[in-house]
mmCIF file of C-alpha atoms in Angstrom:
data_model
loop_
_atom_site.group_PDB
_atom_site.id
_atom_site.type_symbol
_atom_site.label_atom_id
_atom_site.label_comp_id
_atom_site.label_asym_id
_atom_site.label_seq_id
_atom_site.Cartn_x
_atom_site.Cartn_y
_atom_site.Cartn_z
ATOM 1 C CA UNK S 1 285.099 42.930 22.775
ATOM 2 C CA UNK S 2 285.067 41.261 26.187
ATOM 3 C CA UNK S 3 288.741 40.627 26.645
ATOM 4 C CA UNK S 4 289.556 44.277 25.636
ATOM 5 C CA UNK S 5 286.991 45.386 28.258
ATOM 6 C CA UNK S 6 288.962 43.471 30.629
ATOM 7 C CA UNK S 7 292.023 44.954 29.735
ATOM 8 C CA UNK S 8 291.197 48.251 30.352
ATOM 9 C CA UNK S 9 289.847 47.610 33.728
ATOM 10 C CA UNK S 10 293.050 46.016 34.941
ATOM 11 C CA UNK S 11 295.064 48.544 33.420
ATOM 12 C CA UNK S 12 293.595 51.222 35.083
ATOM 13 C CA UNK S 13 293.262 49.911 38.268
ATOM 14 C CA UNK S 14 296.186 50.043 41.186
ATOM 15 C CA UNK S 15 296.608 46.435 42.549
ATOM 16 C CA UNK S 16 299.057 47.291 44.651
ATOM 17 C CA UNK S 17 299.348 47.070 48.527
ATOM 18 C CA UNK S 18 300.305 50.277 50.055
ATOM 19 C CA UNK S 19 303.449 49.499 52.276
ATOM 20 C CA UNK S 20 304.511 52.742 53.147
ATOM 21 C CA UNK S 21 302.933 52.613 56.973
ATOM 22 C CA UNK S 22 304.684 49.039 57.161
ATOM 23 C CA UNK S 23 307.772 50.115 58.862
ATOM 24 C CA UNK S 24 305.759 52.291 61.358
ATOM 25 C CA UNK S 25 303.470 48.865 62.059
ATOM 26 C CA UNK S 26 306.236 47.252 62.937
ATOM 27 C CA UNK S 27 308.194 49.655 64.883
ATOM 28 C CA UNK S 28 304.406 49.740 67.042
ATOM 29 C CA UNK S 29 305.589 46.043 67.932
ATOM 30 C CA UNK S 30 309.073 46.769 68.550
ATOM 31 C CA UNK S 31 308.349 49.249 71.080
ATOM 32 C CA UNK S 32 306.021 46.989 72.789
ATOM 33 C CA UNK S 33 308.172 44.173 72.763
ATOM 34 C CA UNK S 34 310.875 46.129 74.112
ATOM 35 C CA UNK S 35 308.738 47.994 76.801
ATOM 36 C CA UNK S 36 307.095 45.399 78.408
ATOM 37 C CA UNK S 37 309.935 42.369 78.415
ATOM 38 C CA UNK S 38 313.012 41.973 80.199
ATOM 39 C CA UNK S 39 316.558 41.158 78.521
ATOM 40 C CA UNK S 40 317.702 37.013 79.312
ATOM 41 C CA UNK S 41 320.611 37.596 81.271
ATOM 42 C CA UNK S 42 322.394 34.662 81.913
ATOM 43 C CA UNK S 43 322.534 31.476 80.790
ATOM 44 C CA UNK S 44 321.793 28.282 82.798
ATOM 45 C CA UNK S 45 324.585 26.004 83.244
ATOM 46 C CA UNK S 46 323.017 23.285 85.148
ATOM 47 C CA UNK S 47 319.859 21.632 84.593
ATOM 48 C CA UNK S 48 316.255 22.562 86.304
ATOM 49 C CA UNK S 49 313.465 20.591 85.677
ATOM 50 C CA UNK S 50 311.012 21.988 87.451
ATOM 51 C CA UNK S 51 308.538 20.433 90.329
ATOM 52 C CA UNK S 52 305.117 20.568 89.590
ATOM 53 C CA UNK S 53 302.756 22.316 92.365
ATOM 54 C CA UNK S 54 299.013 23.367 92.246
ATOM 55 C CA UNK S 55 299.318 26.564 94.703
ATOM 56 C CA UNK S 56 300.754 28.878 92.595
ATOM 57 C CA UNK S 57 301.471 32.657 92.381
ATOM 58 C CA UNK S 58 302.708 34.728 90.278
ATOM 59 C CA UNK S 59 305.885 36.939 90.284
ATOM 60 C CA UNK S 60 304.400 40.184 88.764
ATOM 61 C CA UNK S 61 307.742 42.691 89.548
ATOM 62 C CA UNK S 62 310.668 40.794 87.268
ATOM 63 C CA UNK S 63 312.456 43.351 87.624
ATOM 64 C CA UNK S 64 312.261 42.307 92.110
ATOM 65 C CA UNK S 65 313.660 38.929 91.072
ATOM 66 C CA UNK S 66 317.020 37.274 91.700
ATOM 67 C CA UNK S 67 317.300 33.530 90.432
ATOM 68 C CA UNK S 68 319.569 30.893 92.010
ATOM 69 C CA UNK S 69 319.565 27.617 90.264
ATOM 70 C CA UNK S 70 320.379 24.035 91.897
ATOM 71 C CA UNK S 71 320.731 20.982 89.417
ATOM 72 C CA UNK S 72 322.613 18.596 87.545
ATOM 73 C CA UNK S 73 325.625 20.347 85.955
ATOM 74 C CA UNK S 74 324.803 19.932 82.104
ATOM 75 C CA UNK S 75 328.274 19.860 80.486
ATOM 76 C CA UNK S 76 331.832 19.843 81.359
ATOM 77 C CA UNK S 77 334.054 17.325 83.732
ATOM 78 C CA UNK S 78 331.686 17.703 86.399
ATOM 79 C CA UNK S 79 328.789 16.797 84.587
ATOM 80 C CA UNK S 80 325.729 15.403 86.473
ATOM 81 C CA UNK S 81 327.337 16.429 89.624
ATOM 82 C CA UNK S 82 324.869 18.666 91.792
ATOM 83 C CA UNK S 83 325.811 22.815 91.660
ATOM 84 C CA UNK S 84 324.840 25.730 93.273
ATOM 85 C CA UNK S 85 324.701 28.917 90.228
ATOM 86 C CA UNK S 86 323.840 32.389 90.940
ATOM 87 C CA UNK S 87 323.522 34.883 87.946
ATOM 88 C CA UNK S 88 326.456 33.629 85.147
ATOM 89 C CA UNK S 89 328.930 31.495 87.524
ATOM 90 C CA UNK S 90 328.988 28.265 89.241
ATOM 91 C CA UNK S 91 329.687 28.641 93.117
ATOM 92 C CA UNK S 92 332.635 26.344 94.504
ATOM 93 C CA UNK S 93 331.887 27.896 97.726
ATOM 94 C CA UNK S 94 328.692 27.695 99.123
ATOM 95 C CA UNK S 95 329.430 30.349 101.860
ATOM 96 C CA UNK S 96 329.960 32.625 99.899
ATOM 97 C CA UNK S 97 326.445 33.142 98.672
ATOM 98 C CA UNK S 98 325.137 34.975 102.066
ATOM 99 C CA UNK S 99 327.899 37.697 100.394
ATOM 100 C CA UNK S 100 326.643 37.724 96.677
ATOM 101 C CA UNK S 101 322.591 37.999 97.851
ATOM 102 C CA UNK S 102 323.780 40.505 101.323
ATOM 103 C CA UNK S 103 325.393 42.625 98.302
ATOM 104 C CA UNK S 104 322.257 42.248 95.707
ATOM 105 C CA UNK S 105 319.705 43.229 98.602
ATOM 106 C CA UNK S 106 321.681 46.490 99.417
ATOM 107 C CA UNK S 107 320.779 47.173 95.529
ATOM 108 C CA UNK S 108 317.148 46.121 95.930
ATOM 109 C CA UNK S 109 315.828 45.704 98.676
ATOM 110 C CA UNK S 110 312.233 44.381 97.853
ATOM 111 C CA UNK S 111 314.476 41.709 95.811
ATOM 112 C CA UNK S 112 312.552 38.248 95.567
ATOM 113 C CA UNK S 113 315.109 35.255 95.537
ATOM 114 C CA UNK S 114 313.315 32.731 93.050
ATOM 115 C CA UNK S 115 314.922 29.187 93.517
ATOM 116 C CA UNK S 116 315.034 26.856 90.351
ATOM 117 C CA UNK S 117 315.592 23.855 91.797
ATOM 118 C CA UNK S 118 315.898 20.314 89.621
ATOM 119 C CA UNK S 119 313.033 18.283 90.886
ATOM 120 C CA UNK S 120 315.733 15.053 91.522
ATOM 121 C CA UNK S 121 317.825 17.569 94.307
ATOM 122 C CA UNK S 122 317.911 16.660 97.504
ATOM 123 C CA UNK S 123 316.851 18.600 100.196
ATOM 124 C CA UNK S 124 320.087 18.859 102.094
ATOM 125 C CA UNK S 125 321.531 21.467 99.438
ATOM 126 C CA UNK S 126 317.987 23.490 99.567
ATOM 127 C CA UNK S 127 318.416 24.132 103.134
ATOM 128 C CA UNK S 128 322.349 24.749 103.195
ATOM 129 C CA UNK S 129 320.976 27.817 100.251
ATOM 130 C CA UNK S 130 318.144 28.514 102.716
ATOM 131 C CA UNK S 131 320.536 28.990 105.464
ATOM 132 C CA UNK S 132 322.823 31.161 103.525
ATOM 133 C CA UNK S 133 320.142 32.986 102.681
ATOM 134 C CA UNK S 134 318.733 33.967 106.263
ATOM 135 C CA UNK S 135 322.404 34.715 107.281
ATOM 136 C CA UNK S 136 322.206 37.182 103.931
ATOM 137 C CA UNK S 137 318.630 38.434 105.160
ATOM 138 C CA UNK S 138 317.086 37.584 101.608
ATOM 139 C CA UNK S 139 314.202 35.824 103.010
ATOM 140 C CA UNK S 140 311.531 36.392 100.363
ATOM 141 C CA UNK S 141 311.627 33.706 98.420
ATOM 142 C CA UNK S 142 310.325 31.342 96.069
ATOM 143 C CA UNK S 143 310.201 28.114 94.998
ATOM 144 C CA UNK S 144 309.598 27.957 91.241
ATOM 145 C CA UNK S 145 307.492 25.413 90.362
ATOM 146 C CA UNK S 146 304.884 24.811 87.128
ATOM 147 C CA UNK S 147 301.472 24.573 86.684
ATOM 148 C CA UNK S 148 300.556 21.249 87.935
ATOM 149 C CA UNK S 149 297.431 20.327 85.196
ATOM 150 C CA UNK S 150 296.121 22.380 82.498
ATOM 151 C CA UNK S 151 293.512 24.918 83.120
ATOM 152 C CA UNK S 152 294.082 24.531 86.983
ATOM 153 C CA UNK S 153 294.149 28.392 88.339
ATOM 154 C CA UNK S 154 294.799 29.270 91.354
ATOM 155 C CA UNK S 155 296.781 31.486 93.357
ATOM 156 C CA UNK T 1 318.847 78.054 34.097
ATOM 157 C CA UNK T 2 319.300 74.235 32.285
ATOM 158 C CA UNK T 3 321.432 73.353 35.323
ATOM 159 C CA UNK T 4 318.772 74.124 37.799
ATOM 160 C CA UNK T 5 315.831 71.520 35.684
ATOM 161 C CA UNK T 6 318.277 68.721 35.795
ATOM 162 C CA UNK T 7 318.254 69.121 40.099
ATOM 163 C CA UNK T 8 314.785 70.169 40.437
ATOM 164 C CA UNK T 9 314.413 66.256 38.075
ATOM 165 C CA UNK T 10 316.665 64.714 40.697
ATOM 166 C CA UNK T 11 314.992 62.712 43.533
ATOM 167 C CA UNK T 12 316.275 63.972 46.760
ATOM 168 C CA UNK T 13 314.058 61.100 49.040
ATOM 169 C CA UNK T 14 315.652 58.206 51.014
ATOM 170 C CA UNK T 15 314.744 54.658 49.619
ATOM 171 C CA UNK T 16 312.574 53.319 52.298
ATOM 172 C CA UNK T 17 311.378 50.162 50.931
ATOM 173 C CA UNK T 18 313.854 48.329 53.218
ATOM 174 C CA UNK T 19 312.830 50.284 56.440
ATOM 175 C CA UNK T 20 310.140 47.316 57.231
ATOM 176 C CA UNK T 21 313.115 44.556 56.801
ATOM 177 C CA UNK T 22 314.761 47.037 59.050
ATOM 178 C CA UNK T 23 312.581 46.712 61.918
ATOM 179 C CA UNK T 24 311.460 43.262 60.878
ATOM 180 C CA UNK T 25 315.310 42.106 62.007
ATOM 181 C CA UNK T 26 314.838 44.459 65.394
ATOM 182 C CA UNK T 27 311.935 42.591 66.166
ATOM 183 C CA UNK T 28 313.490 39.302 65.447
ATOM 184 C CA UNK T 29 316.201 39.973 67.939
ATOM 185 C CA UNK T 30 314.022 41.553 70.650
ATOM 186 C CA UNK T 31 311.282 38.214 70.245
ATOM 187 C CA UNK T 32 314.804 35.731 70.877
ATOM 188 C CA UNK T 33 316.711 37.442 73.679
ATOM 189 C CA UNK T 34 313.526 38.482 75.640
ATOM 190 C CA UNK T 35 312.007 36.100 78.274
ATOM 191 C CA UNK T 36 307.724 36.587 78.369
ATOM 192 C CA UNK T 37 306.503 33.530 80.201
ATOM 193 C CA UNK T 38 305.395 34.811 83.715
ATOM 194 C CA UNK T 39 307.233 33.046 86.834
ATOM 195 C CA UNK T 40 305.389 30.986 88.914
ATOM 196 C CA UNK T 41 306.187 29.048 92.121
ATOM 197 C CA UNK T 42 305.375 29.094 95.854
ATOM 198 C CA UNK T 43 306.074 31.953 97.404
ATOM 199 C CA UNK T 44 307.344 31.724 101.285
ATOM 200 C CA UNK T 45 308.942 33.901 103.809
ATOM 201 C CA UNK T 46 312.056 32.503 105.467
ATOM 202 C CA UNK T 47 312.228 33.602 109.468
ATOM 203 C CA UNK T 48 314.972 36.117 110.316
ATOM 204 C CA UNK T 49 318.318 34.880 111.511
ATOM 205 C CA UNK T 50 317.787 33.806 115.658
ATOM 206 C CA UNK T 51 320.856 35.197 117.830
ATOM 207 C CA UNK T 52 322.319 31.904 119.473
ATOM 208 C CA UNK T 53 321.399 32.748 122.810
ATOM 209 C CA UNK T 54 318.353 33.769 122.012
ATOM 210 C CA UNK T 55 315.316 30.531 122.293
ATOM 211 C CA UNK T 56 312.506 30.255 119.296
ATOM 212 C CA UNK T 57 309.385 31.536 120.831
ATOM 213 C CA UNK T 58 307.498 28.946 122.591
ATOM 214 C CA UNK T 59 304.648 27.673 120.774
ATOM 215 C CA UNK T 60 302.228 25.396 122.470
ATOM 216 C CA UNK T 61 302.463 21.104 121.326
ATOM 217 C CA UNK T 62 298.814 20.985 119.978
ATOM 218 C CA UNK T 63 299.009 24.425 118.115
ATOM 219 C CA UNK T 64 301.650 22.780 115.835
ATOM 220 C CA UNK T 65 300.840 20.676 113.108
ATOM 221 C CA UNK T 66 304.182 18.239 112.750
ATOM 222 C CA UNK T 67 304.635 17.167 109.266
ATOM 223 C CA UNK T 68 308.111 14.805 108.827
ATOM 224 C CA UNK T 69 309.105 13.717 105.474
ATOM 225 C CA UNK T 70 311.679 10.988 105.535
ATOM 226 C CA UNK T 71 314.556 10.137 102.751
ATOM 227 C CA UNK T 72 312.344 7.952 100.785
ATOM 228 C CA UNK T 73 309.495 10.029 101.119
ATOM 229 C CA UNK T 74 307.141 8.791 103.273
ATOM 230 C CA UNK T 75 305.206 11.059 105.683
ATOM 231 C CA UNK T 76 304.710 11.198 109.332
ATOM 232 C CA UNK T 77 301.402 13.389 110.102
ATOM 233 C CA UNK T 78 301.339 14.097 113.833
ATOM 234 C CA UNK T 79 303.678 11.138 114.217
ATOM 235 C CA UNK T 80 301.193 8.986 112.510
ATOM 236 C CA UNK T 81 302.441 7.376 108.962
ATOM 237 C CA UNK T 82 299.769 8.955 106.214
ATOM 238 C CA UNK T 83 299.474 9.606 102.452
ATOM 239 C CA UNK T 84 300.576 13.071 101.229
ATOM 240 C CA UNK T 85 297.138 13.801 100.077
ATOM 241 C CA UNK T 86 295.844 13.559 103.404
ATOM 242 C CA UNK T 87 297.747 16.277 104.593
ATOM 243 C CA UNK T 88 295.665 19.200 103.176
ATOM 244 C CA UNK T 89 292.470 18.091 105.082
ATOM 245 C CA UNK T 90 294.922 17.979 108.077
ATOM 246 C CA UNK T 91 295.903 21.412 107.757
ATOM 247 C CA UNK T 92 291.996 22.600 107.551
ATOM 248 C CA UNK T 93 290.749 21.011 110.747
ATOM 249 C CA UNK T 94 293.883 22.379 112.255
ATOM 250 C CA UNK T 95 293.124 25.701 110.904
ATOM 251 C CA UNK T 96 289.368 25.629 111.533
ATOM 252 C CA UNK T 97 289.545 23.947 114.759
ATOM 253 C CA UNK T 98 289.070 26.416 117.328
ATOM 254 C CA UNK T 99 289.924 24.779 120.262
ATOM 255 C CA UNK T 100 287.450 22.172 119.809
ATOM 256 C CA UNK T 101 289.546 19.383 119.186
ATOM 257 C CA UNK T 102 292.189 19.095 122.051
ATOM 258 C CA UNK T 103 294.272 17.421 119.157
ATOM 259 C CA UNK T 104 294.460 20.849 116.949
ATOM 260 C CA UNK T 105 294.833 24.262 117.179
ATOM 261 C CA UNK T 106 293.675 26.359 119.649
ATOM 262 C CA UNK T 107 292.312 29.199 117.466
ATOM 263 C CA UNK T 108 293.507 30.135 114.054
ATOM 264 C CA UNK T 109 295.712 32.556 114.645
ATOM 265 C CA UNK T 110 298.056 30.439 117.004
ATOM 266 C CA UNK T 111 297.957 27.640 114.519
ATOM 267 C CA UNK T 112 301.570 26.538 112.573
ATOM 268 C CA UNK T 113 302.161 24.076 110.451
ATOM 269 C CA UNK T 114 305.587 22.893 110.862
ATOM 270 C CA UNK T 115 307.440 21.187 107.916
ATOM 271 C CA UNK T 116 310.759 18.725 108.499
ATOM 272 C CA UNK T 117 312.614 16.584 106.362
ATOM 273 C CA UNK T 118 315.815 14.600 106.421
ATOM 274 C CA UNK T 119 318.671 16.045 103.823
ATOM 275 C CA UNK T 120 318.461 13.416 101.740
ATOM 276 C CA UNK T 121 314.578 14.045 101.000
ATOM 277 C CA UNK T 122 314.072 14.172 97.254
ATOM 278 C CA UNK T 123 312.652 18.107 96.551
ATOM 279 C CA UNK T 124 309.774 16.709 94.748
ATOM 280 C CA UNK T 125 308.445 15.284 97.482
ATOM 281 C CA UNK T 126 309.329 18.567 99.649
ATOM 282 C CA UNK T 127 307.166 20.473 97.253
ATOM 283 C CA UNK T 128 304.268 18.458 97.071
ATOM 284 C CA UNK T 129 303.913 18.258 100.627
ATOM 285 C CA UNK T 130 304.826 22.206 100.981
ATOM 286 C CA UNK T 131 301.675 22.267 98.065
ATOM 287 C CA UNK T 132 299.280 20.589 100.150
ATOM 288 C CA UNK T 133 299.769 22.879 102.683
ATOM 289 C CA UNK T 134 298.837 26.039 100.938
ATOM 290 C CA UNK T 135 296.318 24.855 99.181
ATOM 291 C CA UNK T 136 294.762 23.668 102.801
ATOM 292 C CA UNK T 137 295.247 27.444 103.047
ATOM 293 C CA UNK T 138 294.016 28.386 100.074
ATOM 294 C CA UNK T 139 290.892 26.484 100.563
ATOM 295 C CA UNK T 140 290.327 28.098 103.965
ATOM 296 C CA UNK T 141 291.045 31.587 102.799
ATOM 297 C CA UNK T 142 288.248 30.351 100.037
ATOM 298 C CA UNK T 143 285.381 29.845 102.470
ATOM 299 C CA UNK T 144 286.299 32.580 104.717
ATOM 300 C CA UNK T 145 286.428 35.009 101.383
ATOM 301 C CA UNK T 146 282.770 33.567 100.373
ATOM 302 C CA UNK T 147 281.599 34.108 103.934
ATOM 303 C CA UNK T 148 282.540 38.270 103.312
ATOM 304 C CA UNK T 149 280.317 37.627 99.807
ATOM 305 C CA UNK T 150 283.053 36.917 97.662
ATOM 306 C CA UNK T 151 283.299 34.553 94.861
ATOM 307 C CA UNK T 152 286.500 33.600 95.955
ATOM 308 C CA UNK T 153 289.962 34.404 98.162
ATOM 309 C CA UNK T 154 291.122 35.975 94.750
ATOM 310 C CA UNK T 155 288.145 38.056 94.034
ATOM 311 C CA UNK T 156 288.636 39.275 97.342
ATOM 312 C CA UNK T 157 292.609 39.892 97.508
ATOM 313 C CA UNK T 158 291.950 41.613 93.763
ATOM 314 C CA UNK T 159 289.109 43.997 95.644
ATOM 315 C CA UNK T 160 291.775 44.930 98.103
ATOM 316 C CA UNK T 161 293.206 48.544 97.997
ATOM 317 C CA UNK T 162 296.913 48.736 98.702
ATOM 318 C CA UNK T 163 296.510 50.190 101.892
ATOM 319 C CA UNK T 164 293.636 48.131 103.123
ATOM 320 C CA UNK T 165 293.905 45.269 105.585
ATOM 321 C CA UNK T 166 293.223 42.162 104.221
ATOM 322 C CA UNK T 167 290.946 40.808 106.811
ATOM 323 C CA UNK T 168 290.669 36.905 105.624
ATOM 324 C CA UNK T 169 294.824 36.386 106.119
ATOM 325 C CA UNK T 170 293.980 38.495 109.510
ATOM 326 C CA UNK T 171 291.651 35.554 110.537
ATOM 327 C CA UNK T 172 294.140 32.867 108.937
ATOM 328 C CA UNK T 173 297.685 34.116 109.056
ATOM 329 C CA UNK T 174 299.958 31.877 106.828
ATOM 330 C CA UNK T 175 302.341 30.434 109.308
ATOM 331 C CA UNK T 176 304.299 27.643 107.728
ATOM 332 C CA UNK T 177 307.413 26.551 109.553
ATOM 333 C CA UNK T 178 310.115 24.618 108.020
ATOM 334 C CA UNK T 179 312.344 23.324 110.157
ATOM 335 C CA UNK T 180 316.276 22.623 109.630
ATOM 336 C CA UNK T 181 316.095 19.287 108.759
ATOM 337 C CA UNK T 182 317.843 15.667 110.440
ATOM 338 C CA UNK T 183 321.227 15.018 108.647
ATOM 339 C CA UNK T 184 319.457 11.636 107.968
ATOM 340 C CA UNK T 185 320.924 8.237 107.243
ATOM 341 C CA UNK T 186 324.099 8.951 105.233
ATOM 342 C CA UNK T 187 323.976 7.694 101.588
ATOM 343 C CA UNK T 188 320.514 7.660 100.218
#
């Protein structure tokens, strides 16, 4: 008697999960992901490990941002050797970077230089990219840095 | 009439039991190539290029705070060796000296900071002293923000409409000078 009760129950019962608003859940979270992130562009040739600082703040406008990165060279004959890279390419020439940021401020010009510099660089290539940089009349700037403890805000 | 039952019994939908693994893959690709941690770092303002003939505005000797940070990173406060964490209570009793001290500032909106190091200064060391300073600032701004009844500078700055003046950075104006630095001692 009791195991053909059960039987009936479970038979007439749908266990299934409905999955037809699934796609439509997930599309929600594509859009989102899509709307408020910006594409990687470029990837970093030389290394950048970043200096840790306490006064912080925080680059709301990505989209303002222009990176230049000074390190280490990761790979290739010239590894370890310190480089100057601006958006996909190494620069041989550092004056020619007052040209590349003259030409990306004409584009934007609220454009925020953000420099990535490897915490072991010394200061002597900071300032040459500082001084290209004036010339170029990029002068908002900033030096990336990380949080220096956890739970520290400040800004 | 039995050709039209067998297409009315024919199911004219799309299969969309693969639609989720559809977007699942989308949203795969979007979480990889998409960047969401939020950039931080000190924000500064580089001075405009100076014509050659043209002098740097004179600023007076005791409104300048003279911070030198040599190749092995040592620090010279006011030509006096000190520890880098000295150098934020430096910057507020040059800020919030007002002309008290003959040694510091005359009033806080003449007050610089100036920042110099030698080329072969490790950028660690340029930070952390460039830290100090703003957070000197920062701790100003602070007590000047709690003396207009705010919690603190940030509650303040976050009150701020986009037009409005902000009145604390009026009082205090962030002026940080770095200097070009000595070509130092050759090889570090």
């Amino acid at each position: 008697m009791a195991s053909q009760h059960f039987q009936k129950k479970s038979a007439n019962t749908k266990q299934e999960i409905p999955t037809a608003s699934l796609p439509d859940i997930i599309f929600m979270l594509l859009i989102f992901f899509m709307v408020s992130t910006v594409l990687r562009e470029t990837e970093v040739m030389v290394q950048t490990r970043l200096p840790r600082a306490e006064a912080l703040t925080k680059i709301e406008q990505k989209r303002l941002v222009s990176y230049i990165y000074i390190g280490p060279i990761q790979r290739g004959p010239n590894q370890g050797q310190t480089a100057v890279q601006i958006d996909d390419a190494l620069i041989d020439n550092q004056n020619t970077i007052s040209q590349i940021m003259y030409s990306k401020l004409q584009q934007q010009p609220r454009l925020i230089v953000s420099l990535r510099v490897d915490e072991s660089s010394e200061m002597g290539i900071v300032t040459d990219v500082q001084q290209e940089l004036r010339d170029a009349g990029t002068l908002r700037i900033n030096y990336s840095s990380r949080q220096d403890r956890e739970g520290t805000v400040s800004g | 009439m039995p050709k039209m039952k067998k297409r009315e019994r024919g199911e004219a939908e799309i299969p969309t039991a693969s639609m989720a693994d559809i977007a699942f893959l989308l949203l795969i690709f979007f979480l990889v190539t998409t960047t969401i941690d939020v950039d931080t770092g000190i924000g500064m303002t580089l001075p405009p290029k100076l014509d050659q003939e043209q002098d740097p505005p004179p600023v007076k000797e005791r409104n300048i705070l003279k911070i030198l940070v040599n190749a092995q990173g040592q620090v010279l406060l006011e030509d006096k060796p000190s520890a880098l964490t000295r150098i934020r209570e430096e910057v507020i009793t040059h800020l919030t000296n007002n002309g008290q001290n003959a040694n510091y500032s005359e009033s806080p909106d003449k007050a610089v900071v100036s920042i110099k190091t030698d080329r072969q200064t490790p950028y660690d060391i340029y930070i952390q002293t460039l830290d100090e300073v703003w957070m000197g600032y920062f701790s100003v701004w602070d007590s000047q923000a709690r003396e207009l009844n705010y919690p603190s500078y940030q509650e303040y700055k976050n009150s701020l409409g986009p037009d409005e003046e902000n009145q604390v950075k009026e009082i205090y104006p962030a002026q940080i000078s770095i200097a070009e630095p000595d070509p130092g001692s050759g090889e570090s």
